[in-house]
Structure formats: structure tokens, C-alpha cells
């Protein structure tokens, strides 16, 4: 799902990723520089996080059910991430120009 909001002439996007069934859905999102991604935990009782090991280990707070966290991506590149407590849960944000 996409939500649009404008900052001057630019239309920056907010892209939603669901966390459910020990998976990020979708596991891969492609955005443009300046866009944001918001992760929301839709589990019934399991908490998760979003951890970027190559970004200085930047990690969200632990997200309990119905909580969300978002990050704005300024620079193009490939941002692999995984869940802190469940490293087998993986996702990637691909940021284009
Ligand atoms: Cu997890």
C-alpha cells in the first residue's frame, strides 16, 4: 500500500511492510531516494524488530503487535535487513535515484 504526501514539488512515498507469520511482506520493496518505509507488526503476540547490519547496526525498537516504525532513505543503494531476535527473517529495501 502506498500513501502519498507532498513536500513542495516532490511527492515522497510512504511504503508499508507487514510483519506477519515471521515474515516481512513484501520482503523486497523498491523506492526512490527520499521515500520512507513503515514496518508494522501484525502478529498476535510475537514481537520483532528491523535491523540494518551494514548501517552501523541501526535497529528499530522491539515492535510489539500493532506497533510500527518507519525510516526515511536518503541515499540510493541496497539496504538488507533482518529481525534482531529472529535473524532468519530477512528483507531488503532497494533505493533508486
Ligand atoms: Cu522477528
PDB file of C-alpha atoms and ligand atoms in Angstrom:
ATOM      1  CA  UNK A   1       0.000   0.000   0.000  1.00  0.00           C
ATOM      2  CA  UNK A   2       1.221   3.469  -0.783  1.00  0.00           C
ATOM      3  CA  UNK A   3       0.387   6.750   0.836  1.00  0.00           C
ATOM      4  CA  UNK A   4       1.264   9.919  -0.970  1.00  0.00           C
ATOM      5  CA  UNK A   5       2.049  13.238   0.600  1.00  0.00           C
ATOM      6  CA  UNK A   6       3.814  16.167  -0.905  1.00  0.00           C
ATOM      7  CA  UNK A   7       6.804  18.192   0.178  1.00  0.00           C
ATOM      8  CA  UNK A   8       6.875  21.153  -2.152  1.00  0.00           C
ATOM      9  CA  UNK A   9       7.295  19.859  -5.672  1.00  0.00           C
ATOM     10  CA  UNK A  10       8.327  16.368  -4.612  1.00  0.00           C
ATOM     11  CA  UNK A  11       5.876  13.596  -3.927  1.00  0.00           C
ATOM     12  CA  UNK A  12       7.513  11.376  -1.364  1.00  0.00           C
ATOM     13  CA  UNK A  13       6.090   7.975  -0.784  1.00  0.00           C
ATOM     14  CA  UNK A  14       5.487   6.008   2.362  1.00  0.00           C
ATOM     15  CA  UNK A  15       5.585   2.278   1.655  1.00  0.00           C
ATOM     16  CA  UNK A  16       4.136  -0.225   4.119  1.00  0.00           C
ATOM     17  CA  UNK A  17       5.697  -3.565   5.002  1.00  0.00           C
ATOM     18  CA  UNK A  18       3.671  -6.005   7.097  1.00  0.00           C
ATOM     19  CA  UNK A  19       5.324  -8.232   9.654  1.00  0.00           C
ATOM     20  CA  UNK A  20       3.270 -11.383   9.944  1.00  0.00           C
ATOM     21  CA  UNK A  21       3.928 -15.111  10.250  1.00  0.00           C
ATOM     22  CA  UNK A  22       7.612 -14.434  10.952  1.00  0.00           C
ATOM     23  CA  UNK A  23       7.953 -12.774   7.552  1.00  0.00           C
ATOM     24  CA  UNK A  24       8.296  -9.306   6.110  1.00  0.00           C
ATOM     25  CA  UNK A  25       5.622  -8.849   3.457  1.00  0.00           C
ATOM     26  CA  UNK A  26       6.713  -7.910   0.907  1.00  0.00           C
ATOM     27  CA  UNK A  27      10.267  -8.992   1.674  1.00  0.00           C
ATOM     28  CA  UNK A  28      11.619  -6.682  -1.018  1.00  0.00           C
ATOM     29  CA  UNK A  29      10.474  -3.133  -1.687  1.00  0.00           C
ATOM     30  CA  UNK A  30      11.813  -0.684  -4.243  1.00  0.00           C
ATOM     31  CA  UNK A  31      11.552   3.016  -3.509  1.00  0.00           C
ATOM     32  CA  UNK A  32      13.196   6.266  -4.557  1.00  0.00           C
ATOM     33  CA  UNK A  33      15.630   8.339  -2.529  1.00  0.00           C
ATOM     34  CA  UNK A  34      13.644  10.418  -0.070  1.00  0.00           C
ATOM     35  CA  UNK A  35      10.879   7.858   0.354  1.00  0.00           C
ATOM     36  CA  UNK A  36      10.113   6.124   3.643  1.00  0.00           C
ATOM     37  CA  UNK A  37       9.248   2.584   4.625  1.00  0.00           C
ATOM     38  CA  UNK A  38       6.977   1.790   7.553  1.00  0.00           C
ATOM     39  CA  UNK A  39       7.027  -1.638   9.186  1.00  0.00           C
ATOM     40  CA  UNK A  40       4.001  -2.694  11.225  1.00  0.00           C
ATOM     41  CA  UNK A  41       3.780  -5.804  13.347  1.00  0.00           C
ATOM     42  CA  UNK A  42       0.567  -7.707  12.599  1.00  0.00           C
ATOM     43  CA  UNK A  43       1.360 -10.733  14.739  1.00  0.00           C
ATOM     44  CA  UNK A  44      -0.974 -11.738  17.550  1.00  0.00           C
ATOM     45  CA  UNK A  45       1.689 -11.960  20.221  1.00  0.00           C
ATOM     46  CA  UNK A  46       5.209 -12.078  18.805  1.00  0.00           C
ATOM     47  CA  UNK A  47       7.490  -9.046  18.815  1.00  0.00           C
ATOM     48  CA  UNK A  48      10.011  -8.276  16.097  1.00  0.00           C
ATOM     49  CA  UNK A  49      12.478  -5.593  15.066  1.00  0.00           C
ATOM     50  CA  UNK A  50      14.111  -4.224  11.933  1.00  0.00           C
ATOM     51  CA  UNK A  51      17.930  -4.311  11.994  1.00  0.00           C
ATOM     52  CA  UNK A  52      20.297  -2.992   9.316  1.00  0.00           C
ATOM     53  CA  UNK A  53      23.638  -4.734   9.958  1.00  0.00           C
ATOM     54  CA  UNK A  54      25.528  -2.721   7.326  1.00  0.00           C
ATOM     55  CA  UNK A  55      24.160   0.591   8.532  1.00  0.00           C
ATOM     56  CA  UNK A  56      26.073   0.680  11.774  1.00  0.00           C
ATOM     57  CA  UNK A  57      23.675  -1.899  13.202  1.00  0.00           C
ATOM     58  CA  UNK A  58      20.787   0.548  13.160  1.00  0.00           C
ATOM     59  CA  UNK A  59      17.840  -1.231  14.750  1.00  0.00           C
ATOM     60  CA  UNK A  60      14.267  -0.267  15.490  1.00  0.00           C
ATOM     61  CA  UNK A  61      12.886  -0.656  18.949  1.00  0.00           C
ATOM     62  CA  UNK A  62      11.232  -4.001  19.580  1.00  0.00           C
ATOM     63  CA  UNK A  63       7.868  -3.811  17.830  1.00  0.00           C
ATOM     64  CA  UNK A  64       5.033  -5.368  19.740  1.00  0.00           C
ATOM     65  CA  UNK A  65       1.763  -6.305  17.987  1.00  0.00           C
ATOM     66  CA  UNK A  66       0.195  -3.323  16.205  1.00  0.00           C
ATOM     67  CA  UNK A  67       3.273  -1.154  16.707  1.00  0.00           C
ATOM     68  CA  UNK A  68       5.108   0.329  13.772  1.00  0.00           C
ATOM     69  CA  UNK A  69       8.406   2.008  12.956  1.00  0.00           C
ATOM     70  CA  UNK A  70       9.489   3.906   9.922  1.00  0.00           C
ATOM     71  CA  UNK A  71      12.698   5.015   8.309  1.00  0.00           C
ATOM     72  CA  UNK A  72      13.383   7.520   5.525  1.00  0.00           C
ATOM     73  CA  UNK A  73      16.032   6.534   2.980  1.00  0.00           C
ATOM     74  CA  UNK A  74      18.117   9.412   1.703  1.00  0.00           C
ATOM     75  CA  UNK A  75      20.686   7.631  -0.434  1.00  0.00           C
ATOM     76  CA  UNK A  76      20.325   5.172  -3.305  1.00  0.00           C
ATOM     77  CA  UNK A  77      21.522   1.667  -2.574  1.00  0.00           C
ATOM     78  CA  UNK A  78      20.561  -1.759  -1.339  1.00  0.00           C
ATOM     79  CA  UNK A  79      19.624  -1.959   2.338  1.00  0.00           C
ATOM     80  CA  UNK A  80      19.472  -5.525   3.579  1.00  0.00           C
ATOM     81  CA  UNK A  81      17.863  -6.022   6.957  1.00  0.00           C
ATOM     82  CA  UNK A  82      16.733  -8.751   9.266  1.00  0.00           C
ATOM     83  CA  UNK A  83      14.878  -9.176  12.535  1.00  0.00           C
ATOM     84  CA  UNK A  84      17.027  -8.763  15.639  1.00  0.00           C
ATOM     85  CA  UNK A  85      15.557 -11.654  17.666  1.00  0.00           C
ATOM     86  CA  UNK A  86      14.842 -13.795  14.563  1.00  0.00           C
ATOM     87  CA  UNK A  87      17.827 -13.431  12.174  1.00  0.00           C
ATOM     88  CA  UNK A  88      16.221 -15.859   9.718  1.00  0.00           C
ATOM     89  CA  UNK A  89      13.636 -13.191   8.915  1.00  0.00           C
ATOM     90  CA  UNK A  90      15.139 -11.173   6.086  1.00  0.00           C
ATOM     91  CA  UNK A  91      14.144  -8.287   3.880  1.00  0.00           C
ATOM     92  CA  UNK A  92      15.653  -5.674   1.620  1.00  0.00           C
ATOM     93  CA  UNK A  93      14.891  -2.098   0.671  1.00  0.00           C
ATOM     94  CA  UNK A  94      16.208  -1.115  -2.762  1.00  0.00           C
ATOM     95  CA  UNK A  95      16.515   2.649  -3.081  1.00  0.00           C
ATOM     96  CA  UNK A  96      16.755   4.032  -6.595  1.00  0.00           C
ATOM     97  CA  UNK A  97      17.738   7.545  -7.710  1.00  0.00           C
TER      98      UNK A  97
HETATM   99 CU1  LIG B   1      11.264 -11.297  14.484  1.00  0.00          CU
END
